[in-house]
Short mmCIF file of C-alpha atoms in Angstrom, two decimals:
data_model
loop_
_atom_site.label_atom_id
_atom_site.label_comp_id
_atom_site.label_asym_id
_atom_site.label_seq_id
_atom_site.Cartn_x
_atom_site.Cartn_y
_atom_site.Cartn_z
CA UNK A 148 0.00 0.00 0.00
CA UNK A 149 1.16 3.50 -0.61
CA UNK A 150 2.59 5.86 1.95
CA UNK A 151 0.03 8.60 2.70
CA UNK A 152 2.56 11.30 1.91
CA UNK A 153 3.18 9.80 -1.51
CA UNK A 154 0.81 11.17 -4.16
CA UNK A 155 -1.13 8.34 -5.76
CA UNK A 156 -1.80 10.12 -9.03
CA UNK A 157 0.58 12.07 -11.24
CA UNK A 158 -1.17 14.65 -13.40
CA UNK A 159 1.20 15.31 -16.28
CA UNK A 160 1.98 19.00 -16.66
CA UNK A 161 3.30 19.86 -20.10
CA UNK A 162 2.29 23.49 -19.91
CA UNK A 163 -1.11 23.21 -21.53
CA UNK A 164 -4.59 23.51 -20.17
CA UNK A 165 -6.12 23.63 -16.76
CA UNK A 166 -4.86 20.83 -14.57
CA UNK A 167 -6.25 22.17 -11.35
CA UNK A 168 -9.82 21.01 -11.83
CA UNK A 169 -8.41 17.51 -12.48
CA UNK A 170 -6.47 17.75 -9.22
CA UNK A 171 -9.52 19.01 -7.33
CA UNK A 172 -11.60 16.09 -8.65
CA UNK A 173 -8.92 13.57 -7.62
CA UNK A 174 -8.81 15.08 -4.15
CA UNK A 175 -12.62 15.08 -3.88
CA UNK A 176 -12.62 11.27 -4.22
CA UNK A 177 -9.66 10.86 -1.86
CA UNK A 178 -6.86 10.45 -4.39
CA UNK A 179 -3.77 12.46 -3.43
CA UNK A 180 -2.54 13.99 -6.70
CA UNK A 181 0.47 15.94 -7.84
CA UNK A 182 0.74 18.15 -10.92
CA UNK A 183 4.16 17.44 -12.32
CA UNK A 184 6.45 17.28 -15.33
CA UNK A 185 9.09 15.32 -13.43
CA UNK A 186 9.86 11.88 -14.88
CA UNK A 187 10.69 10.62 -11.42
CA UNK A 188 7.33 11.66 -9.97
CA UNK A 189 5.42 10.31 -12.97
CA UNK A 190 7.16 6.94 -12.73
CA UNK A 191 6.69 6.80 -8.95
CA UNK A 192 2.92 7.38 -9.07
CA UNK A 193 0.41 4.53 -9.00
CA UNK A 194 -1.66 6.11 -11.76
CA UNK A 195 -0.97 8.72 -14.43
CA UNK A 196 -3.42 11.22 -15.88
CA UNK A 197 -2.59 12.99 -19.14
CA UNK A 198 -5.02 15.93 -19.43
CA UNK A 199 -4.78 18.95 -21.69
CA UNK A 200 -6.47 21.40 -23.98
CA UNK A 201 -4.93 23.19 -26.93
CA UNK A 202 -3.22 22.27 -30.17
CA UNK A 203 -1.99 18.71 -30.82
CA UNK A 204 1.30 19.73 -32.46
CA UNK A 205 2.22 22.13 -29.66
CA UNK A 206 1.39 19.49 -27.08
CA UNK A 207 3.63 16.87 -28.72
CA UNK A 208 6.43 19.45 -29.02
CA UNK A 209 6.07 20.19 -25.30
CA UNK A 210 6.15 16.49 -24.38
CA UNK A 211 9.29 16.02 -26.50
CA UNK A 212 10.94 19.07 -24.97
CA UNK A 213 10.25 17.70 -21.48
CA UNK A 214 11.52 14.29 -22.63
CA UNK A 215 8.25 12.68 -21.53
CA UNK A 216 7.35 10.76 -24.71
CA UNK A 217 9.10 7.51 -23.84
CA UNK A 218 8.07 7.83 -20.18
CA UNK A 219 4.41 7.91 -21.20
CA UNK A 220 4.90 5.09 -23.70
CA UNK A 221 6.47 3.02 -20.91
CA UNK A 222 3.55 3.77 -18.56
CA UNK A 223 1.20 2.64 -21.32
CA UNK A 224 2.72 -0.85 -21.41
CA UNK A 225 3.00 -1.09 -17.62
CA UNK A 226 0.35 -2.35 -15.19
CA UNK A 227 -0.41 1.18 -14.02
CA UNK A 228 -3.66 2.90 -14.70
CA UNK A 229 -3.13 5.47 -17.48
CA UNK A 230 -5.89 8.01 -18.13
CA UNK A 231 -6.05 10.40 -21.09
CA UNK A 232 -8.54 13.27 -20.96
CA UNK A 233 -9.62 15.46 -23.92
CA UNK A 234 -6.41 16.38 -25.79
CA UNK A 235 -4.77 13.73 -23.58
CA UNK A 236 -6.93 11.09 -25.27
CA UNK A 237 -6.09 12.39 -28.74
CA UNK A 238 -2.35 12.36 -27.98
CA UNK A 239 -2.51 8.58 -27.44
CA UNK A 240 -3.29 8.07 -31.12
CA UNK A 241 -0.73 7.53 -33.90
CA UNK A 242 -1.28 10.85 -35.65
CA UNK A 243 -3.39 13.99 -35.95
CA UNK A 244 -4.48 16.00 -38.99
CA UNK A 245 -4.64 19.26 -37.00
CA UNK A 246 -2.86 21.91 -39.12
CA UNK A 247 -0.84 19.35 -41.08
CA UNK A 248 0.03 15.82 -39.98
CA UNK A 249 1.58 15.39 -36.53
CA UNK A 250 2.86 12.20 -35.00
CA UNK A 251 1.24 11.28 -31.67
CA UNK A 252 2.34 8.99 -28.86
CA UNK A 253 1.30 6.01 -30.97
CA UNK A 254 -0.08 4.05 -28.02
CA UNK A 255 -3.40 3.37 -29.75
CA UNK A 256 -3.50 2.97 -33.51
CA UNK A 257 -5.66 5.55 -35.20
CA UNK A 258 -5.96 9.19 -36.24
CA UNK A 259 -7.36 12.46 -34.91
CA UNK A 260 -9.68 14.26 -37.33
CA UNK A 261 -11.33 17.71 -37.30
CA UNK A 262 -15.05 18.34 -36.94
CA UNK A 263 -15.87 19.87 -40.28
CA UNK A 264 -18.89 21.96 -39.22
CA UNK A 265 -21.20 19.00 -38.58
CA UNK A 266 -24.69 19.41 -39.96
CA UNK A 267 -27.95 18.76 -38.20
CA UNK A 268 -31.21 19.34 -40.02
CA UNK A 269 -29.17 21.21 -42.64
CA UNK A 270 -27.98 23.67 -40.04
CA UNK A 271 -24.26 24.01 -39.43
CA UNK A 272 -23.23 23.35 -35.86
CA UNK A 273 -20.65 25.42 -34.03
CA UNK A 274 -17.05 24.23 -33.73
CA UNK A 275 -15.64 23.73 -31.12
CA UNK A 276 -18.38 21.60 -29.63
CA UNK A 277 -18.74 23.27 -26.24
CA UNK A 278 -21.57 21.59 -24.42
CA UNK A 279 -22.95 18.66 -22.49
CA UNK A 280 -23.60 15.67 -24.69
CA UNK A 281 -24.69 12.08 -24.18
CA UNK A 282 -22.40 9.06 -24.05
CA UNK A 283 -23.79 5.76 -25.28
CA UNK A 284 -22.80 2.16 -24.88
CA UNK A 285 -21.18 0.63 -27.95
CA UNK A 286 -23.69 -0.97 -30.28
CA UNK A 287 -21.24 -2.79 -32.51
CA UNK A 288 -19.53 -6.05 -31.57
CA UNK A 289 -16.43 -5.58 -29.50
CA UNK A 290 -14.84 -5.94 -26.13
CA UNK A 291 -17.19 -3.46 -24.47
CA UNK A 292 -20.28 -4.28 -26.48
CA UNK A 293 -23.32 -3.07 -24.61
CA UNK A 294 -21.80 -3.07 -21.15
CA UNK A 295 -19.83 -0.77 -18.85
CA UNK A 296 -19.53 -3.27 -16.03
CA UNK A 297 -15.94 -3.46 -14.73
CA UNK A 298 -15.02 -0.33 -16.65
CA UNK A 299 -14.54 3.26 -15.40
CA UNK A 300 -18.06 4.01 -16.66
CA UNK A 301 -19.65 1.38 -14.43
CA UNK A 302 -22.82 2.61 -12.74
CA UNK A 303 -23.62 5.30 -15.28
CA UNK A 304 -26.83 4.97 -17.29
CA UNK A 305 -26.66 4.62 -21.07
CA UNK A 306 -27.02 8.14 -22.50
CA UNK A 307 -25.61 10.00 -19.49
CA UNK A 308 -24.49 13.60 -20.06
CA UNK A 309 -20.82 14.58 -19.97
CA UNK A 310 -19.14 17.92 -20.65
CA UNK A 311 -17.27 18.27 -23.96
CA UNK A 312 -15.00 20.98 -25.36
CA UNK A 313 -13.23 20.02 -28.59
CA UNK A 314 -12.79 20.63 -32.31
CA UNK A 315 -11.15 17.28 -33.12
CA UNK A 316 -11.97 13.68 -32.34
CA UNK A 317 -10.07 10.42 -32.22
CA UNK A 318 -10.76 7.61 -34.67
CA UNK A 319 -9.19 4.36 -33.42
CA UNK A 320 -8.39 1.80 -36.09
CA UNK A 321 -9.63 -1.08 -33.96
CA UNK A 322 -13.28 -0.72 -32.94
CA UNK A 323 -12.84 -3.12 -30.06
CA UNK A 324 -11.24 -0.39 -27.91
CA UNK A 325 -14.42 1.75 -28.06
CA UNK A 326 -16.07 2.18 -24.68
CA UNK A 327 -18.66 4.84 -25.52
CA UNK A 328 -19.79 6.83 -28.53
CA UNK A 329 -21.32 10.29 -28.85
CA UNK A 330 -23.08 12.08 -31.68
CA UNK A 331 -22.46 15.70 -32.68
CA UNK A 332 -24.63 16.63 -35.65
CA UNK A 333 -24.23 13.85 -38.21
CA UNK A 334 -20.91 12.67 -36.78
CA UNK A 335 -20.68 9.78 -34.35
CA UNK A 336 -17.33 9.67 -32.60
CA UNK A 337 -15.44 7.77 -29.91
CA UNK A 338 -16.16 9.61 -26.66
CA UNK A 339 -14.17 7.11 -24.57
CA UNK A 340 -11.79 4.20 -25.10
CA UNK A 341 -10.46 1.36 -23.04
CA UNK A 342 -7.35 -0.56 -23.98
CA UNK A 343 -5.41 -2.74 -21.52
CA UNK A 344 -4.54 -0.48 -18.55
CA UNK A 345 -5.59 2.66 -20.45
CA UNK A 346 -8.82 4.63 -20.12
CA UNK A 347 -9.27 7.70 -22.29
CA UNK A 348 -12.18 10.08 -22.68
CA UNK A 349 -12.85 13.03 -24.93
CA UNK A 350 -15.15 14.63 -22.33
CA UNK A 351 -14.08 16.15 -19.01
CA UNK A 352 -15.24 13.92 -16.14
CA UNK A 353 -13.87 16.44 -13.62
CA UNK A 354 -16.31 19.02 -15.01
CA UNK A 355 -19.27 16.71 -15.54
CA UNK A 356 -20.95 17.06 -12.17
CA UNK A 357 -21.69 14.17 -9.79
CA UNK A 358 -21.86 11.80 -12.77
CA UNK A 359 -18.32 12.73 -13.80
CA UNK A 360 -17.07 12.31 -10.24
CA UNK A 361 -18.52 8.80 -10.32
CA UNK A 362 -15.91 8.02 -12.98
CA UNK A 363 -13.14 9.29 -10.69
CA UNK A 364 -14.56 7.13 -7.90
CA UNK A 365 -14.44 4.12 -10.22
CA UNK A 366 -10.80 4.93 -10.97
CA UNK A 367 -10.05 4.68 -7.25
CA UNK A 368 -11.10 1.05 -7.21
CA UNK A 369 -9.04 0.34 -10.34
CA UNK A 370 -5.98 1.79 -8.62
CA UNK A 371 -6.65 -0.21 -5.46
CA UNK A 372 -7.06 -3.43 -7.46
CA UNK A 373 -3.76 -2.86 -9.21
CA UNK A 374 -1.88 -2.07 -6.03
CA UNK A 375 -2.79 -5.50 -4.64
CA UNK A 376 -0.47 -8.22 -6.00
CA UNK A 377 -2.31 -10.51 -8.37
CA UNK A 378 -2.33 -14.27 -7.93
CA UNK A 379 -2.21 -15.61 -11.45
CA UNK B 108 -26.88 20.35 -29.66
CA UNK B 109 -27.74 20.93 -26.02
CA UNK B 110 -28.25 24.55 -25.05
CA UNK B 111 -26.37 25.48 -21.90
CA UNK B 112 -27.91 27.49 -19.08
CA UNK B 113 -25.20 29.35 -17.20
CA UNK B 114 -25.88 31.24 -13.96
CA UNK B 115 -23.81 34.41 -13.86
CA UNK B 116 -22.63 35.59 -10.47
CA UNK B 117 -21.42 39.18 -10.30
CA UNK B 118 -19.05 39.56 -7.40
CA UNK B 119 -17.89 42.60 -5.48
CA UNK B 120 -15.41 41.87 -2.72
CA UNK B 121 -16.79 38.86 -0.82
CA UNK B 122 -20.39 39.35 -1.96
CA UNK B 123 -22.68 38.38 -4.79
CA UNK B 124 -24.23 41.57 -6.15
CA UNK B 125 -26.74 42.46 -8.83
CA UNK B 126 -27.15 45.76 -10.56
CA UNK B 127 -29.18 47.30 -13.32
CA UNK B 128 -27.23 48.20 -16.46
CA UNK B 129 -24.31 46.82 -14.42
CA UNK B 130 -24.69 49.70 -11.93
CA UNK B 131 -26.47 50.39 -8.63
CA UNK B 132 -25.24 47.17 -7.10
CA UNK B 133 -27.30 45.40 -4.44
CA UNK B 134 -25.75 42.79 -2.18
CA UNK B 135 -27.54 39.44 -2.41
CA UNK B 136 -25.33 37.12 -0.32
CA UNK B 137 -22.29 34.87 -0.49
CA UNK B 138 -21.42 33.68 -4.00
CA UNK B 139 -20.38 30.20 -2.81
CA UNK B 140 -23.86 29.54 -1.42
CA UNK B 141 -25.56 30.48 -4.66
CA UNK B 142 -22.99 28.52 -6.67
CA UNK B 143 -23.47 25.34 -4.65
CA UNK B 144 -27.23 25.59 -4.99
CA UNK B 145 -27.11 26.14 -8.76
CA UNK B 146 -24.72 23.21 -9.12
CA UNK B 147 -27.16 20.94 -7.28
CA UNK B 148 -30.00 22.27 -9.42
CA UNK B 149 -28.32 21.25 -12.68
CA UNK B 150 -26.49 24.39 -13.84
CA UNK B 151 -24.43 23.58 -16.94
CA UNK B 152 -21.60 25.97 -16.10
CA UNK B 153 -21.03 28.99 -13.86
CA UNK B 154 -19.62 32.44 -14.54
CA UNK B 155 -17.96 34.53 -11.82
CA UNK B 156 -17.50 38.13 -12.80
CA UNK B 157 -15.59 40.53 -10.58
CA UNK B 158 -17.58 43.66 -11.35
CA UNK B 159 -15.22 46.17 -9.79
CA UNK B 160 -11.85 44.68 -10.68
CA UNK B 161 -11.57 46.61 -13.93
CA UNK B 162 -12.31 49.82 -12.10
CA UNK B 163 -9.74 49.50 -9.35
CA UNK B 164 -7.30 47.15 -11.02
CA UNK B 165 -7.54 44.61 -8.21
CA UNK B 166 -8.64 41.02 -8.15
CA UNK B 167 -10.07 39.67 -4.92
CA UNK B 168 -11.85 36.85 -6.67
CA UNK B 169 -9.24 34.11 -6.62
CA UNK B 170 -9.89 32.82 -3.12
CA UNK B 171 -13.59 32.46 -3.89
CA UNK B 172 -12.70 30.70 -7.14
CA UNK B 173 -10.49 28.22 -5.35
CA UNK B 174 -13.12 27.39 -2.73
CA UNK B 175 -15.79 27.01 -5.39
CA UNK B 176 -13.66 24.86 -7.68
CA UNK B 177 -13.07 22.34 -4.88
CA UNK B 178 -16.74 21.63 -4.40
CA UNK B 179 -18.38 22.34 -7.72
CA UNK B 180 -17.55 20.07 -10.64
CA UNK B 181 -18.89 21.94 -13.63
CA UNK B 182 -16.99 24.43 -15.80
CA UNK B 183 -16.26 27.72 -14.09
CA UNK B 184 -15.48 30.87 -16.07
CA UNK B 185 -13.81 33.76 -14.29
CA UNK B 186 -13.64 37.33 -15.49
CA UNK B 187 -13.13 40.89 -14.37
CA UNK B 188 -9.82 42.70 -14.32
CA UNK B 189 -7.72 40.05 -16.07
CA UNK B 190 -5.11 41.97 -18.06
CA UNK B 191 -2.11 39.77 -18.75
CA UNK B 192 -1.14 36.16 -19.44
CA UNK B 193 0.00 35.96 -15.83
CA UNK B 194 -3.44 37.09 -14.60
CA UNK B 195 -5.02 34.34 -16.71
CA UNK B 196 -2.58 31.75 -15.43
CA UNK B 197 -3.39 32.73 -11.84
CA UNK B 198 -7.13 32.40 -12.45
CA UNK B 199 -6.60 28.92 -13.96
CA UNK B 200 -4.32 27.93 -11.09
CA UNK B 201 -7.09 28.84 -8.65
CA UNK B 202 -9.33 26.35 -10.45
CA UNK B 203 -11.08 28.35 -13.19
CA UNK B 204 -11.62 26.41 -16.42
CA UNK B 205 -12.02 29.42 -18.66
CA UNK B 206 -11.41 33.13 -18.40
CA UNK B 207 -13.46 35.99 -19.75
CA UNK B 208 -11.66 38.96 -21.29
CA UNK B 209 -13.10 42.31 -22.28
CA UNK B 210 -11.28 45.52 -21.35
CA UNK B 211 -7.78 44.16 -21.84
CA UNK B 212 -8.75 42.49 -25.13
CA UNK B 213 -10.12 45.71 -26.59
CA UNK B 214 -7.02 47.66 -25.59
CA UNK B 215 -4.75 44.88 -26.86
CA UNK B 216 -6.48 42.46 -29.26
CA UNK B 217 -3.29 40.42 -29.55
CA UNK B 218 -3.88 39.28 -25.97
CA UNK B 219 -6.67 37.07 -27.37
CA UNK B 220 -4.27 35.47 -29.80
CA UNK B 221 -1.47 35.05 -27.28
CA UNK B 222 -3.83 33.68 -24.62
CA UNK B 223 -5.57 31.21 -26.91
CA UNK B 224 -2.23 29.91 -28.18
CA UNK B 225 -0.87 29.63 -24.67
CA UNK B 226 -3.89 28.18 -22.86
CA UNK B 227 -6.01 26.78 -25.72
CA UNK B 228 -8.86 28.51 -27.53
CA UNK B 229 -11.47 26.76 -25.44
CA UNK B 230 -10.09 28.46 -22.33
CA UNK B 231 -10.56 31.97 -23.72
CA UNK B 232 -14.00 33.55 -23.71
CA UNK B 233 -14.33 37.13 -24.91
CA UNK B 234 -17.07 39.20 -23.35
CA UNK B 235 -18.57 41.91 -25.52
CA UNK B 236 -20.58 44.60 -23.73
CA UNK B 237 -22.75 46.37 -26.28
CA UNK B 238 -24.67 49.63 -26.14
CA UNK B 239 -27.06 50.56 -28.93
CA UNK B 240 -26.43 54.05 -30.29
CA UNK B 241 -29.23 56.43 -31.38
CA UNK B 242 -28.32 55.70 -35.02
CA UNK B 243 -28.92 51.98 -34.47
CA UNK B 244 -25.25 50.98 -34.44
CA UNK B 245 -23.84 48.97 -31.56
CA UNK B 246 -20.70 50.08 -29.80
CA UNK B 247 -18.49 47.94 -27.55
CA UNK B 248 -17.94 49.24 -24.03
CA UNK B 249 -15.47 48.29 -21.33
CA UNK B 250 -15.34 48.48 -17.55
CA UNK B 251 -18.88 47.18 -17.09
CA UNK B 252 -20.46 49.54 -19.54
CA UNK B 253 -18.71 52.68 -18.31
CA UNK B 254 -16.11 53.38 -20.97
CA UNK B 255 -16.93 53.84 -24.61
CA UNK B 256 -14.33 52.50 -27.05
CA UNK B 257 -15.49 53.50 -30.51
CA UNK B 258 -15.28 49.83 -31.52
CA UNK B 259 -18.17 48.57 -33.66
CA UNK B 260 -19.61 45.41 -32.11
CA UNK B 261 -20.19 43.18 -35.16
CA UNK B 262 -16.75 43.80 -36.65
CA UNK B 263 -15.22 43.21 -33.24
CA UNK B 264 -17.06 39.88 -32.83
CA UNK B 265 -15.66 38.57 -36.13
CA UNK B 266 -12.18 39.74 -35.23
CA UNK B 267 -12.41 38.12 -31.79
CA UNK B 268 -13.25 34.77 -33.41
CA UNK B 269 -10.41 35.15 -35.94
CA UNK B 270 -7.94 35.90 -33.15
CA UNK B 271 -8.71 32.50 -31.64
CA UNK B 272 -11.29 33.02 -28.88
CA UNK B 273 -13.23 29.84 -28.09
CA UNK B 274 -16.52 31.54 -27.26
CA UNK B 275 -18.15 34.96 -27.21
CA UNK B 276 -20.43 36.23 -24.48
CA UNK B 277 -22.53 39.14 -25.63
CA UNK B 278 -24.16 41.42 -23.09
CA UNK B 279 -26.61 44.13 -23.93
CA UNK B 280 -25.88 46.85 -21.37
CA UNK B 281 -29.19 48.50 -22.30
CA UNK B 282 -31.08 45.41 -21.19
CA UNK B 283 -28.83 44.14 -18.38
CA UNK B 284 -30.69 43.78 -15.06
CA UNK B 285 -33.87 45.35 -16.48
CA UNK B 286 -35.87 42.17 -17.07
CA UNK B 287 -37.03 43.51 -20.45
CA UNK B 288 -35.73 40.51 -22.36
CA UNK B 289 -32.56 39.94 -24.36
CA UNK B 290 -31.59 42.05 -27.34
CA UNK B 291 -32.52 39.38 -29.90
CA UNK B 292 -31.21 41.20 -32.99
CA UNK B 293 -27.84 41.83 -31.40
CA UNK B 294 -27.48 38.23 -30.29
CA UNK B 295 -28.65 36.73 -33.56
CA UNK B 296 -26.43 38.84 -35.75
CA UNK B 297 -23.35 37.85 -33.75
CA UNK B 298 -24.37 34.19 -33.44
CA UNK B 299 -24.83 33.93 -37.20
CA UNK B 300 -21.61 35.71 -38.10
CA UNK B 301 -19.09 33.68 -36.08
CA UNK B 302 -18.26 29.95 -36.20
CA UNK B 303 -17.78 29.71 -32.40
CA UNK B 304 -20.47 29.38 -29.71
CA UNK B 305 -22.21 32.55 -28.50
CA UNK B 306 -23.53 33.03 -24.96
CA UNK B 307 -26.38 35.54 -24.62
CA UNK B 308 -26.32 37.68 -21.51
CA UNK B 309 -28.29 40.54 -20.06
CA UNK B 310 -32.00 41.13 -19.87
CA UNK B 311 -33.82 37.94 -18.91
CA UNK B 312 -36.90 38.85 -16.87
CA UNK B 313 -38.96 35.71 -17.36
CA UNK B 314 -38.57 32.18 -18.64
CA UNK B 315 -39.95 32.90 -22.09
CA UNK B 316 -37.17 35.49 -22.60
CA UNK B 317 -34.67 32.65 -22.30
CA UNK B 318 -36.57 30.64 -24.89
CA UNK B 319 -36.75 33.63 -27.25
CA UNK B 320 -33.01 34.26 -27.25
CA UNK B 321 -32.41 30.60 -28.12
CA UNK B 322 -35.11 30.25 -30.79
CA UNK B 323 -34.95 33.74 -32.31
CA UNK B 324 -31.58 35.01 -31.07
CA UNK B 325 -29.83 31.73 -32.08
CA UNK B 326 -27.80 31.74 -28.86
CA UNK B 327 -25.78 28.59 -28.16
CA UNK B 328 -25.93 29.20 -24.43
CA UNK B 329 -27.74 31.62 -22.13
CA UNK B 330 -26.38 33.35 -19.07
CA UNK B 331 -28.96 34.18 -16.41
CA UNK B 332 -28.65 36.18 -13.20
CA UNK B 333 -31.68 38.01 -11.79
CA UNK B 334 -34.31 35.30 -12.44
CA UNK B 335 -32.26 32.77 -10.49
CA UNK B 336 -30.78 35.02 -7.81
CA UNK B 337 -34.10 36.54 -6.76
CA UNK B 338 -35.58 33.06 -6.60
CA UNK B 339 -32.74 31.91 -4.37
CA UNK B 340 -33.09 34.93 -2.08
CA UNK B 341 -36.85 34.39 -1.80
CA UNK B 342 -36.38 30.84 -0.54
CA UNK B 343 -33.22 31.17 1.51
CA UNK B 344 -32.52 33.60 4.30
CA UNK B 345 -29.27 35.24 3.22
CA UNK B 346 -29.53 38.31 5.44
CA UNK B 347 -26.76 37.05 7.76
CA UNK B 348 -24.75 36.10 4.77
CA UNK B 349 -23.11 39.34 3.78
CA UNK B 350 -19.96 41.00 4.98
CA UNK B 351 -18.12 44.17 4.23
CA UNK B 352 -19.40 47.02 2.17
CA UNK B 353 -22.50 47.17 0.05
CA UNK B 354 -26.11 48.14 -0.18
CA UNK B 355 -27.97 45.54 1.90
CA UNK B 356 -31.25 47.39 2.31
CA UNK B 357 -32.70 45.20 -0.39
CA UNK B 358 -31.77 42.00 1.43
CA UNK B 359 -33.50 43.03 4.65
CA UNK B 360 -36.74 43.48 2.75
CA UNK B 361 -36.26 40.23 0.77
CA UNK B 362 -38.31 41.64 -2.04
CA UNK B 363 -37.89 40.77 -5.66
CA UNK B 364 -37.70 43.25 -8.47
CA UNK B 365 -41.05 44.09 -10.03
CA UNK B 366 -39.77 43.48 -13.56
CA UNK B 367 -38.33 40.03 -12.75
CA UNK B 368 -40.43 36.86 -12.60
CA UNK B 369 -38.02 34.66 -10.68
CA UNK B 370 -37.80 30.91 -11.25
CA UNK B 371 -35.54 28.01 -10.25
CA UNK B 372 -33.26 26.33 -12.79
CA UNK B 373 -35.19 23.05 -13.23
CA UNK B 374 -38.33 25.02 -14.06
CA UNK B 375 -36.45 26.98 -16.73
CA UNK B 376 -35.05 23.80 -18.27
CA UNK B 377 -38.40 22.03 -18.18
CA UNK B 378 -39.98 24.95 -20.00
CA UNK B 379 -37.25 24.88 -22.66
CA UNK B 380 -37.56 21.12 -23.13
CA UNK B 381 -41.34 21.37 -23.47
CA UNK B 382 -40.80 23.97 -26.18
CA UNK B 383 -38.42 21.78 -28.18
CA UNK B 384 -35.06 23.12 -26.95
CA UNK B 385 -32.63 20.34 -26.07
CA UNK B 386 -30.94 20.79 -22.73
CA UNK B 387 -29.33 18.68 -20.10
CA UNK B 388 -31.38 17.18 -17.32
CA UNK B 389 -29.07 15.12 -15.15
CA UNK B 390 -30.21 11.49 -15.22
CA UNK B 391 -28.52 10.21 -12.12
CA UNK B 392 -28.27 11.95 -8.83
CA UNK B 393 -25.16 10.68 -7.10
CA UNK B 394 -25.40 10.54 -3.33
CA UNK B 395 -22.33 12.63 -2.59
CA UNK B 396 -20.89 15.95 -3.75
#
């Protein structure tokens, strides 16, 4: 078990976006968290959250400058819980088409594409999508087909509202990593993913009210499960 | 597309205040109490606006922001007196999710560009305070409607979007606090001329005004103050709740304003839903927080 003084969660600070609401949400569910760009602190934590808002290319440049790319890739293949939020989810993908083509962390195969003014009833919708929107269970066959049991979304009803702010969305190559989908205008996109020890969401659970905090509470039990040695 | 309803809390020192045309401020109580209540009632976001910061160049808001951000898990926008990238960083460090810029952005439009590059477009909201001139033109004002700028509102809105702002909040100073309804033409013209979301602000006196600015004004979100605040005050005793300076005569009487038909948030959202406007009604009610 962890020392109480030791932060459980490392929130990766690469200079972009508001990390403090992520920290406040962690603390609200009893997870000591540290905002850090130190490799040592990131590797020492029991779980790592990669948040972020802003431009994909700038974010990757910042991660390279801080020499965090391989650290994050190592975390991704470890047993530790690794959470990507918003831009943090997009960065997990192989590449983005945001102002040219940028290489991502390459942890999940797939691309990041722009919303091209989605249409609904022939009316153009605003980009960025800045609003609450519904997340749905995955209808197609796959690992998480129709169920959120034993996932970070456990306990939430199908169609729950989460808070979104984004102009781009991730398109994973392998549908089986899809955990939830969301519709904006005529576009249906991956609003959350689950792959091995990785959970990633396009929405902001820390800003999605009591329902979003439920996700943080679920993460607590994932972290506790992982900190207990497995008998296999 | 779900239309957001955003309570706006104008703050002076430690108190929530409400004025008319952004002046003649009355003290209504402690902002944290209102914020917590609106959060529980299903507010989609909150806006904290320090209404005197631009005037005195101070910012006493950050402590309130930090306390709020620890107990309220919806997006919080903070504005009033933010002038530099450092000011913005400090607001975000206190727990704000977005900042609202007006005065500093008009004096230095490049601040919008620098701030949206530094912190992400979605973090930067530009507030436009508009006054209608006798010739029918709209002029942008700063310092809560006190200082004229000579800047034409519709050109400014397009420029703001081009400079990288993530959202625009448009306030009609003529309507603000009056309860006469939103300026629908003003809102619609801006909403239709920019690709980014537009928040309508200033003038709601009854629930149907909120509906009108969505259906006719094409607002993507609506900011409401008086309708909600007067409802809160009616049902909660806040008279022991104030501290420091301010006009509290109003609070002792606990009267509403004759032009405002107050209502709680769920009633507003139910009305909108019944009239075909999509908005968020939380499905689950978690036991804690």
